[in-house]
Amino acid sequence: MKRVLITGAAGFLGSHLCDRFIKEGFQVVAMDNLITGNIKNIEHLFPLKEFEFYNHDVSNYVHVAGNLDYILHFASPASPIDYLKIPIQTLKVGSLGTHNLLGLAKAKGARMLIASTSEVYGDPAVHPQTESYWGNVNPIGPRGVYDEAKRFQEAITMAYHTYHNVETRIVRIFNTYGPRMRLNDGRVLPAFIGQALRGEDLTVFGDGSQTRSFCYVDDLVEGIFRLLFSDYAYPVNIGNPDEITIGDFAEEIIKLTGTKQKVIYKDLPTDDPTQRQPNIDKAIEILNWKPKVNRAEGLKITYEYFKSLSEEELYKKDHNDFEGYIRK
Ligand code: UDP
């Protein structure tokens, strides 16, 4: 039985990866310090003998007893509002955390895949974004703590690959959504659906002309799975190229939920990228991968998930103190 370490295992993506690797017959060593993750996302796996969980911050030395065949590094705050709240931890988990895990991969002879991001392209001057584009990042802006940590993460990963012959894989993840996203993580999809469910107006930041391209989580997981088992060590974009403006997205959510509320406009956060769309030619060519779930289908499933949450969850306002904090 192959054994895989998944960091950020209690988070949105990490928990879906745990499910997939268990389903594929792996032993899963799950690690999370639960600062943004939620143990509820993985508690259904606890009874399984193939599943172990460690509450640990990977920015500190990581010890795992026994063999490891694969390491997937998915620990990191991932929502702008989270990394503004915990900027130093965000920098540390992308840099020190990645260094610790690369050391572990080297010691165990494991292959390591890191979760990079479309944020390495910053506010991109090239559209759609190809892997060969170097990006346009403000290192000292509020998002710099995430973007630069992820850029460093890619650099150190390539260095371990080149100088220590560690087998590495780099996935650049574009906006992904689905069940288990945190309703209050501040990102646009849970924000809009949460507002609709609470009978509040939908808050569009800026004039709503900025674009994003949303990928359903199952498609992303499939892409990651294929990349891990490919022999390609350079970055690969995984995302759904179906691009939409945030204004039109708000209208879609209004239709989906049937809410009587309207759109209201708020200031655009500092350094908010004006456009984002993955070029996925590489994923198609190397991984024979393409997203399969269209936005209408994916949103329906995700809406059902958010509807099933408790009242308490719906009204939990864990990030409201940051209202205005990141605005110009
Ligand atoms: N956004 C918005 N209203 C919200 C939350 C976000 O209009 O309540 C916008 C945000 O300014 C950005 C886009 O939606 O342009 C996506 O933001 P998100 O935080 O989901 O992720 P990002 O892609 O910026 O990392």
mmCIF file of C-alpha atoms and ligand atoms in Angstrom:
data_model
loop_
_atom_site.group_PDB
_atom_site.id
_atom_site.type_symbol
_atom_site.label_atom_id
_atom_site.label_comp_id
_atom_site.label_asym_id
_atom_site.label_seq_id
_atom_site.Cartn_x
_atom_site.Cartn_y
_atom_site.Cartn_z
ATOM 1 C CA MET A 1 0.000 0.000 0.000
ATOM 2 C CA LYS A 2 1.398 3.418 -0.966
ATOM 3 C CA ARG A 3 1.473 6.078 1.752
ATOM 4 C CA VAL A 4 0.776 9.765 1.128
ATOM 5 C CA LEU A 5 1.164 12.768 3.436
ATOM 6 C CA ILE A 6 -1.396 15.515 2.794
ATOM 7 C CA THR A 7 -0.845 18.848 4.543
ATOM 8 C CA GLY A 8 -3.780 21.216 4.956
ATOM 9 C CA ALA A 9 -5.829 18.021 5.090
ATOM 10 C CA ALA A 10 -8.754 19.569 6.987
ATOM 11 C CA GLY A 11 -9.122 22.399 4.494
ATOM 12 C CA PHE A 12 -11.368 22.626 1.470
ATOM 13 C CA LEU A 13 -8.965 21.139 -1.099
ATOM 14 C CA GLY A 14 -6.971 18.990 1.337
ATOM 15 C CA SER A 15 -10.084 17.172 2.544
ATOM 16 C CA HIS A 16 -11.213 16.378 -1.000
ATOM 17 C CA LEU A 17 -7.719 15.054 -1.737
ATOM 18 C CA CYS A 18 -7.886 12.835 1.377
ATOM 19 C CA ASP A 19 -11.159 11.371 0.094
ATOM 20 C CA ARG A 20 -9.697 10.729 -3.343
ATOM 21 C CA PHE A 21 -6.517 9.042 -2.097
ATOM 22 C CA ILE A 22 -8.469 6.859 0.350
ATOM 23 C CA LYS A 23 -10.776 5.885 -2.522
ATOM 24 C CA GLU A 24 -7.751 4.989 -4.657
ATOM 25 C CA GLY A 25 -6.441 2.620 -1.958
ATOM 26 C CA PHE A 26 -3.693 4.751 -0.384
ATOM 27 C CA GLN A 27 -2.735 5.089 3.265
ATOM 28 C CA VAL A 28 -3.307 8.738 4.090
ATOM 29 C CA VAL A 29 -1.335 10.655 6.701
ATOM 30 C CA ALA A 30 -3.290 13.876 7.181
ATOM 31 C CA MET A 31 -1.764 16.967 8.780
ATOM 32 C CA ASP A 32 -3.329 20.310 9.677
ATOM 33 C CA ASN A 33 -2.981 22.904 12.439
ATOM 34 C CA LEU A 34 -6.670 23.810 12.056
ATOM 35 C CA ILE A 35 -6.224 27.578 11.894
ATOM 36 C CA THR A 36 -8.331 27.799 8.753
ATOM 37 C CA GLY A 37 -9.147 24.096 8.295
ATOM 38 C CA ASN A 38 -12.172 22.406 9.814
ATOM 39 C CA ILE A 39 -11.934 18.942 11.357
ATOM 40 C CA LYS A 40 -15.543 18.313 10.262
ATOM 41 C CA ASN A 41 -14.283 18.072 6.679
ATOM 42 C CA ILE A 42 -12.393 14.862 7.463
ATOM 43 C CA GLU A 43 -14.111 13.396 10.531
ATOM 44 C CA HIS A 44 -15.834 10.763 8.355
ATOM 45 C CA LEU A 45 -12.353 9.330 7.628
ATOM 46 C CA PHE A 46 -11.315 8.933 11.276
ATOM 47 C CA PRO A 47 -12.737 5.402 11.704
ATOM 48 C CA LEU A 48 -10.637 4.097 8.782
ATOM 49 C CA LYS A 49 -7.434 2.264 9.601
ATOM 50 C CA GLU A 50 -5.878 3.660 6.396
ATOM 51 C CA PHE A 51 -6.244 7.187 7.802
ATOM 52 C CA GLU A 52 -4.135 8.989 10.436
ATOM 53 C CA PHE A 53 -4.416 12.605 11.520
ATOM 54 C CA TYR A 54 -1.764 14.857 13.086
ATOM 55 C CA ASN A 55 -2.544 18.318 14.439
ATOM 56 C CA HIS A 56 0.712 20.014 13.492
ATOM 57 C CA ASP A 57 1.945 23.294 12.008
ATOM 58 C CA VAL A 58 4.269 22.335 9.126
ATOM 59 C CA SER A 59 6.156 25.637 9.504
ATOM 60 C CA ASN A 60 7.843 23.802 12.388
ATOM 61 C CA TYR A 61 9.989 20.700 11.890
ATOM 62 C CA VAL A 62 7.872 17.880 10.466
ATOM 63 C CA HIS A 63 8.370 14.339 11.698
ATOM 64 C CA VAL A 64 6.510 11.401 10.183
ATOM 65 C CA ALA A 65 7.424 7.879 11.267
ATOM 66 C CA GLY A 66 7.625 5.170 8.615
ATOM 67 C CA ASN A 67 7.810 5.324 4.858
ATOM 68 C CA LEU A 68 6.247 7.966 2.629
ATOM 69 C CA ASP A 69 5.787 7.664 -1.118
ATOM 70 C CA TYR A 70 4.138 11.006 -1.810
ATOM 71 C CA ILE A 71 3.745 14.402 -0.129
ATOM 72 C CA LEU A 72 1.060 16.891 -1.158
ATOM 73 C CA HIS A 73 1.602 20.312 0.397
ATOM 74 C CA PHE A 74 -1.795 22.022 0.599
ATOM 75 C CA ALA A 75 -1.435 23.804 3.934
ATOM 76 C CA SER A 76 -1.921 27.565 3.610
ATOM 77 C CA PRO A 77 -4.492 30.218 4.279
ATOM 78 C CA ALA A 78 -5.981 30.670 0.811
ATOM 79 C CA SER A 79 -8.551 33.418 1.004
ATOM 80 C CA PRO A 80 -7.440 37.074 0.750
ATOM 81 C CA ILE A 81 -9.207 37.858 4.001
ATOM 82 C CA ASP A 82 -7.389 34.983 5.763
ATOM 83 C CA TYR A 83 -3.957 35.954 4.649
ATOM 84 C CA LEU A 84 -4.598 39.511 5.690
ATOM 85 C CA LYS A 85 -5.567 38.299 9.119
ATOM 86 C CA ILE A 86 -2.563 35.982 9.482
ATOM 87 C CA PRO A 87 0.115 37.343 7.142
ATOM 88 C CA ILE A 88 3.172 35.963 8.950
ATOM 89 C CA GLN A 89 1.783 32.420 9.177
ATOM 90 C CA THR A 90 0.919 32.662 5.480
ATOM 91 C CA LEU A 91 4.508 33.582 4.620
ATOM 92 C CA LYS A 92 5.873 30.880 6.899
ATOM 93 C CA VAL A 93 3.792 27.980 5.677
ATOM 94 C CA GLY A 94 4.647 28.730 2.039
ATOM 95 C CA SER A 95 8.347 29.164 2.732
ATOM 96 C CA LEU A 96 9.493 27.388 5.940
ATOM 97 C CA GLY A 97 6.701 24.824 5.634
ATOM 98 C CA THR A 98 7.690 23.985 2.077
ATOM 99 C CA HIS A 99 11.362 23.768 3.084
ATOM 100 C CA ASN A 100 10.557 21.339 5.915
ATOM 101 C CA LEU A 101 8.451 19.166 3.639
ATOM 102 C CA LEU A 102 11.048 19.124 0.858
ATOM 103 C CA GLY A 103 13.569 17.969 3.461
ATOM 104 C CA LEU A 104 11.149 15.246 4.483
ATOM 105 C CA ALA A 105 10.599 14.261 0.831
ATOM 106 C CA LYS A 106 14.367 14.023 0.346
ATOM 107 C CA ALA A 107 14.832 11.923 3.482
ATOM 108 C CA LYS A 108 11.988 9.546 2.604
ATOM 109 C CA GLY A 109 12.616 9.418 -1.147
ATOM 110 C CA ALA A 110 9.061 10.675 -1.648
ATOM 111 C CA ARG A 111 7.672 12.588 -4.600
ATOM 112 C CA MET A 112 6.322 15.989 -3.570
ATOM 113 C CA LEU A 113 3.559 18.030 -5.187
ATOM 114 C CA ILE A 114 3.050 21.627 -4.119
ATOM 115 C CA ALA A 115 -0.134 23.673 -4.355
ATOM 116 C CA SER A 116 0.868 26.833 -6.167
ATOM 117 C CA THR A 117 -1.621 29.358 -7.435
ATOM 118 C CA SER A 118 -2.741 31.711 -10.180
ATOM 119 C CA GLU A 119 -1.700 34.430 -7.703
ATOM 120 C CA VAL A 120 1.898 33.924 -8.862
ATOM 121 C CA TYR A 121 0.721 35.865 -11.951
ATOM 122 C CA GLY A 122 -0.450 38.764 -9.740
ATOM 123 C CA ASP A 123 -2.547 41.271 -11.682
ATOM 124 C CA PRO A 124 -1.660 39.681 -15.013
ATOM 125 C CA ALA A 125 -0.660 41.698 -18.056
ATOM 126 C CA VAL A 126 -0.905 38.539 -20.181
ATOM 127 C CA HIS A 127 -4.376 37.108 -20.743
ATOM 128 C CA PRO A 128 -5.199 34.238 -20.538
ATOM 129 C CA GLN A 129 -2.301 33.222 -18.302
ATOM 130 C CA THR A 130 0.174 30.690 -19.667
ATOM 131 C CA GLU A 131 2.737 28.953 -17.454
ATOM 132 C CA SER A 132 5.542 30.795 -19.256
ATOM 133 C CA TYR A 133 4.276 34.198 -17.994
ATOM 134 C CA TRP A 134 6.362 35.469 -15.049
ATOM 135 C CA GLY A 135 3.639 37.556 -13.504
ATOM 136 C CA ASN A 136 2.983 41.017 -12.154
ATOM 137 C CA VAL A 137 3.048 40.866 -8.354
ATOM 138 C CA ASN A 138 3.296 43.698 -5.841
ATOM 139 C CA PRO A 139 5.645 42.200 -3.224
ATOM 140 C CA ILE A 140 4.778 44.732 -0.507
ATOM 141 C CA GLY A 141 1.026 44.976 -1.073
ATOM 142 C CA PRO A 142 -1.463 43.180 1.195
ATOM 143 C CA ARG A 143 -1.613 40.126 -1.098
ATOM 144 C CA GLY A 144 2.198 39.960 -1.332
ATOM 145 C CA VAL A 145 2.382 37.715 1.744
ATOM 146 C CA TYR A 146 0.566 34.976 -0.145
ATOM 147 C CA ASP A 147 1.818 35.626 -3.669
ATOM 148 C CA GLU A 148 5.487 35.889 -2.738
ATOM 149 C CA ALA A 149 5.337 32.898 -0.388
ATOM 150 C CA LYS A 150 3.937 30.861 -3.255
ATOM 151 C CA ARG A 151 6.574 32.193 -5.666
ATOM 152 C CA PHE A 152 9.306 31.307 -3.174
ATOM 153 C CA GLN A 153 7.647 27.913 -2.772
ATOM 154 C CA GLU A 154 7.983 27.276 -6.500
ATOM 155 C CA ALA A 155 11.617 28.445 -6.469
ATOM 156 C CA ILE A 156 12.703 26.240 -3.577
ATOM 157 C CA THR A 157 10.800 23.297 -5.031
ATOM 158 C CA MET A 158 12.631 23.644 -8.348
ATOM 159 C CA ALA A 159 15.926 23.992 -6.441
ATOM 160 C CA TYR A 160 15.339 20.730 -4.562
ATOM 161 C CA HIS A 161 14.428 19.122 -7.855
ATOM 162 C CA THR A 162 17.542 20.406 -9.612
ATOM 163 C CA TYR A 163 20.142 20.161 -6.842
ATOM 164 C CA HIS A 164 18.857 17.281 -4.703
ATOM 165 C CA ASN A 165 17.061 15.264 -7.393
ATOM 166 C CA VAL A 166 13.836 15.266 -5.405
ATOM 167 C CA GLU A 167 10.881 14.346 -7.617
ATOM 168 C CA THR A 168 8.606 17.391 -7.579
ATOM 169 C CA ARG A 169 5.364 18.551 -9.184
ATOM 170 C CA ILE A 170 3.889 22.071 -9.207
ATOM 171 C CA VAL A 171 0.200 22.766 -9.759
ATOM 172 C CA ARG A 172 -0.949 26.351 -10.281
ATOM 173 C CA ILE A 173 -4.496 26.347 -9.018
ATOM 174 C CA PHE A 174 -7.043 28.868 -10.315
ATOM 175 C CA ASN A 175 -10.205 29.830 -8.398
ATOM 176 C CA THR A 176 -11.831 26.592 -7.265
ATOM 177 C CA TYR A 177 -15.181 26.066 -5.553
ATOM 178 C CA GLY A 178 -17.378 23.324 -4.182
ATOM 179 C CA PRO A 179 -18.709 21.778 -0.987
ATOM 180 C CA ARG A 180 -16.623 22.347 2.189
ATOM 181 C CA MET A 181 -15.572 25.886 1.297
ATOM 182 C CA ARG A 182 -15.917 27.974 4.418
ATOM 183 C CA LEU A 183 -19.064 30.046 4.223
ATOM 184 C CA ASN A 184 -17.299 32.970 5.890
ATOM 185 C CA ASP A 185 -13.900 32.753 4.230
ATOM 186 C CA GLY A 186 -14.555 36.040 2.415
ATOM 187 C CA ARG A 187 -14.210 34.628 -1.072
ATOM 188 C CA VAL A 188 -16.701 35.690 -3.653
ATOM 189 C CA LEU A 189 -18.687 32.487 -4.080
ATOM 190 C CA PRO A 190 -19.358 31.693 -0.421
ATOM 191 C CA ALA A 191 -19.845 35.429 0.215
ATOM 192 C CA PHE A 192 -22.595 35.754 -2.418
ATOM 193 C CA ILE A 193 -24.332 32.475 -1.516
ATOM 194 C CA GLY A 194 -24.146 33.291 2.216
ATOM 195 C CA GLN A 195 -25.617 36.737 1.578
ATOM 196 C CA ALA A 196 -28.440 35.248 -0.500
ATOM 197 C CA LEU A 197 -29.224 32.682 2.222
ATOM 198 C CA ARG A 198 -29.280 35.371 4.938
ATOM 199 C CA GLY A 199 -31.428 37.711 2.857
ATOM 200 C CA GLU A 200 -28.678 40.317 2.520
ATOM 201 C CA ASP A 201 -27.677 42.298 -0.566
ATOM 202 C CA LEU A 202 -24.792 40.881 -2.612
ATOM 203 C CA THR A 203 -21.591 42.893 -2.228
ATOM 204 C CA VAL A 204 -19.750 43.389 -5.528
ATOM 205 C CA PHE A 205 -16.332 44.961 -5.015
ATOM 206 C CA GLY A 206 -15.398 47.646 -7.529
ATOM 207 C CA ASP A 207 -17.643 47.988 -10.592
ATOM 208 C CA GLY A 208 -17.814 44.207 -11.062
ATOM 209 C CA SER A 209 -15.932 44.252 -14.367
ATOM 210 C CA GLN A 210 -13.011 42.214 -12.990
ATOM 211 C CA THR A 211 -13.034 38.606 -14.159
ATOM 212 C CA ARG A 212 -12.426 35.196 -12.615
ATOM 213 C CA SER A 213 -12.729 31.646 -13.988
ATOM 214 C CA PHE A 214 -14.215 29.131 -11.556
ATOM 215 C CA CYS A 215 -13.299 25.442 -11.488
ATOM 216 C CA TYR A 216 -15.356 22.778 -9.711
ATOM 217 C CA VAL A 217 -13.378 20.934 -7.032
ATOM 218 C CA ASP A 218 -13.762 17.415 -8.502
ATOM 219 C CA ASP A 219 -12.183 18.595 -11.753
ATOM 220 C CA LEU A 220 -9.276 20.138 -9.857
ATOM 221 C CA VAL A 221 -8.680 16.969 -7.831
ATOM 222 C CA GLU A 222 -8.612 14.894 -11.023
ATOM 223 C CA GLY A 223 -6.047 17.279 -12.532
ATOM 224 C CA ILE A 224 -3.853 17.091 -9.417
ATOM 225 C CA PHE A 225 -4.079 13.309 -9.379
ATOM 226 C CA ARG A 226 -2.956 13.110 -13.007
ATOM 227 C CA LEU A 227 -0.127 15.602 -12.474
ATOM 228 C CA LEU A 228 1.232 13.718 -9.459
ATOM 229 C CA PHE A 229 1.561 10.546 -11.513
ATOM 230 C CA SER A 230 2.910 12.283 -14.614
ATOM 231 C CA ASP A 231 6.632 12.761 -15.156
ATOM 232 C CA TYR A 232 6.391 16.546 -15.609
ATOM 233 C CA ALA A 233 8.286 18.675 -13.059
ATOM 234 C CA TYR A 234 7.401 22.171 -14.323
ATOM 235 C CA PRO A 235 4.320 24.176 -13.296
ATOM 236 C CA VAL A 236 0.958 23.238 -14.787
ATOM 237 C CA ASN A 237 -2.157 25.436 -14.641
ATOM 238 C CA ILE A 238 -5.278 23.631 -13.488
ATOM 239 C CA GLY A 239 -8.478 25.622 -13.770
ATOM 240 C CA ASN A 240 -11.607 26.088 -15.798
ATOM 241 C CA PRO A 241 -11.147 28.661 -18.599
ATOM 242 C CA ASP A 242 -14.835 29.652 -18.502
ATOM 243 C CA GLU A 243 -14.298 33.313 -17.590
ATOM 244 C CA ILE A 244 -17.006 35.583 -16.119
ATOM 245 C CA THR A 245 -17.140 39.096 -14.704
ATOM 246 C CA ILE A 246 -17.901 39.334 -10.987
ATOM 247 C CA GLY A 247 -20.948 41.487 -11.840
ATOM 248 C CA ASP A 248 -22.390 38.734 -14.065
ATOM 249 C CA PHE A 249 -21.466 36.142 -11.450
ATOM 250 C CA ALA A 250 -23.566 38.015 -8.869
ATOM 251 C CA GLU A 251 -26.519 37.886 -11.284
ATOM 252 C CA GLU A 252 -26.009 34.125 -11.699
ATOM 253 C CA ILE A 253 -26.117 33.646 -7.937
ATOM 254 C CA ILE A 254 -29.267 35.789 -7.696
ATOM 255 C CA LYS A 255 -30.944 33.527 -10.290
ATOM 256 C CA LEU A 256 -29.655 30.316 -8.713
ATOM 257 C CA THR A 257 -30.859 31.181 -5.217
ATOM 258 C CA GLY A 258 -34.014 33.064 -6.206
ATOM 259 C CA THR A 259 -33.113 35.798 -3.707
ATOM 260 C CA LYS A 260 -35.061 39.069 -3.867
ATOM 261 C CA GLN A 261 -31.989 40.992 -2.773
ATOM 262 C CA LYS A 262 -30.015 43.284 -5.051
ATOM 263 C CA VAL A 263 -26.365 43.947 -5.823
ATOM 264 C CA ILE A 264 -24.597 46.690 -3.865
ATOM 265 C CA TYR A 265 -21.151 48.033 -4.706
ATOM 266 C CA LYS A 266 -18.193 48.384 -2.347
ATOM 267 C CA ASP A 267 -14.613 49.554 -2.825
ATOM 268 C CA LEU A 268 -12.253 47.250 -4.676
ATOM 269 C CA PRO A 269 -9.606 45.708 -2.377
ATOM 270 C CA THR A 270 -5.998 46.802 -2.934
ATOM 271 C CA ASP A 271 -4.228 44.939 -5.763
ATOM 272 C CA ASP A 272 -7.332 42.958 -6.704
ATOM 273 C CA PRO A 273 -6.457 41.331 -10.060
ATOM 274 C CA THR A 274 -8.489 42.799 -12.916
ATOM 275 C CA GLN A 275 -8.602 39.602 -14.961
ATOM 276 C CA ARG A 276 -7.854 35.936 -14.542
ATOM 277 C CA GLN A 277 -8.266 33.006 -16.894
ATOM 278 C CA PRO A 278 -6.097 29.915 -17.172
ATOM 279 C CA ASN A 279 -4.577 28.777 -20.419
ATOM 280 C CA ILE A 280 -4.830 24.993 -19.979
ATOM 281 C CA ASP A 281 -3.069 23.818 -23.165
ATOM 282 C CA LYS A 282 -0.326 22.218 -21.088
ATOM 283 C CA ALA A 283 -2.753 20.259 -18.902
ATOM 284 C CA ILE A 284 -4.576 19.076 -22.016
ATOM 285 C CA GLU A 285 -1.358 18.028 -23.732
ATOM 286 C CA ILE A 286 0.562 16.520 -20.812
ATOM 287 C CA LEU A 287 -2.225 15.201 -18.588
ATOM 288 C CA ASN A 288 -5.011 14.719 -21.126
ATOM 289 C CA TRP A 289 -7.069 16.715 -18.626
ATOM 290 C CA LYS A 290 -9.955 19.109 -19.156
ATOM 291 C CA PRO A 291 -12.627 20.300 -16.718
ATOM 292 C CA LYS A 292 -15.906 18.388 -17.092
ATOM 293 C CA VAL A 293 -18.295 20.129 -14.703
ATOM 294 C CA ASN A 294 -19.828 23.339 -16.030
ATOM 295 C CA ARG A 295 -20.597 26.248 -13.726
ATOM 296 C CA ALA A 296 -24.364 25.675 -13.668
ATOM 297 C CA GLU A 297 -23.913 22.080 -12.457
ATOM 298 C CA GLY A 298 -21.130 22.884 -10.013
ATOM 299 C CA LEU A 299 -22.984 25.837 -8.515
ATOM 300 C CA LYS A 300 -26.095 23.736 -7.975
ATOM 301 C CA ILE A 301 -24.164 21.127 -5.977
ATOM 302 C CA THR A 302 -22.342 23.821 -4.000
ATOM 303 C CA TYR A 303 -25.569 25.706 -3.246
ATOM 304 C CA GLU A 304 -27.129 22.481 -1.893
ATOM 305 C CA TYR A 305 -24.115 22.094 0.413
ATOM 306 C CA PHE A 306 -24.368 25.630 1.779
ATOM 307 C CA LYS A 307 -28.133 25.228 2.241
ATOM 308 C CA SER A 308 -27.528 22.151 4.392
ATOM 309 C CA LEU A 309 -25.430 24.084 6.941
ATOM 310 C CA SER A 310 -26.874 25.010 10.325
ATOM 311 C CA GLU A 311 -28.284 28.456 11.182
ATOM 312 C CA GLU A 312 -25.372 28.916 13.567
ATOM 313 C CA GLU A 313 -22.909 28.324 10.751
ATOM 314 C CA LEU A 314 -24.794 30.663 8.441
ATOM 315 C CA TYR A 315 -24.660 33.555 10.900
ATOM 316 C CA LYS A 316 -21.160 32.958 12.237
ATOM 317 C CA LYS A 317 -19.357 36.175 11.408
ATOM 318 C CA ASP A 318 -15.781 35.143 11.920
ATOM 319 C CA HIS A 319 -14.186 37.659 9.627
ATOM 320 C CA ASN A 320 -16.351 40.691 9.897
ATOM 321 C CA ASP A 321 -13.809 42.646 11.884
ATOM 322 C CA PHE A 322 -11.844 42.848 8.650
ATOM 323 C CA GLU A 323 -14.545 44.763 6.820
ATOM 324 C CA GLY A 324 -12.801 47.695 5.210
ATOM 325 C CA TYR A 325 -9.357 46.585 6.301
ATOM 326 C CA ILE A 326 -8.180 45.637 2.841
ATOM 327 C CA ARG A 327 -10.042 48.340 0.967
ATOM 328 C CA LYS A 328 -8.302 51.367 -0.464
HETATM 329 N N1 UDP B 1 -15.470 39.909 -4.476
HETATM 330 C C1 UDP B 1 -16.662 40.624 -4.495
HETATM 331 N N2 UDP B 1 -17.497 40.553 -3.421
HETATM 332 C C2 UDP B 1 -17.206 39.783 -2.317
HETATM 333 C C3 UDP B 1 -15.999 39.039 -2.307
HETATM 334 C C4 UDP B 1 -15.152 39.133 -3.404
HETATM 335 O O1 UDP B 1 -16.966 41.322 -5.470
HETATM 336 O O2 UDP B 1 -18.032 39.775 -1.376
HETATM 337 C C5 UDP B 1 -14.578 40.008 -5.641
HETATM 338 C C6 UDP B 1 -13.104 40.296 -5.321
HETATM 339 O O3 UDP B 1 -12.878 41.682 -5.216
HETATM 340 C C7 UDP B 1 -12.414 39.678 -6.521
HETATM 341 C C8 UDP B 1 -13.311 38.493 -6.888
HETATM 342 O O4 UDP B 1 -14.557 38.747 -6.284
HETATM 343 O O5 UDP B 1 -12.385 40.572 -7.607
HETATM 344 C C9 UDP B 1 -12.777 37.163 -6.396
HETATM 345 O O6 UDP B 1 -12.396 37.316 -5.057
HETATM 346 P P1 UDP B 1 -12.006 36.133 -4.113
HETATM 347 O O7 UDP B 1 -11.756 36.693 -2.775
HETATM 348 O O8 UDP B 1 -13.034 35.047 -4.236
HETATM 349 O O9 UDP B 1 -10.667 35.503 -4.711
HETATM 350 P P2 UDP B 1 -9.420 36.048 -5.564
HETATM 351 O O10 UDP B 1 -9.656 35.498 -6.904
HETATM 352 O O11 UDP B 1 -9.408 37.550 -5.568
HETATM 353 O O12 UDP B 1 -8.255 35.483 -4.876
#
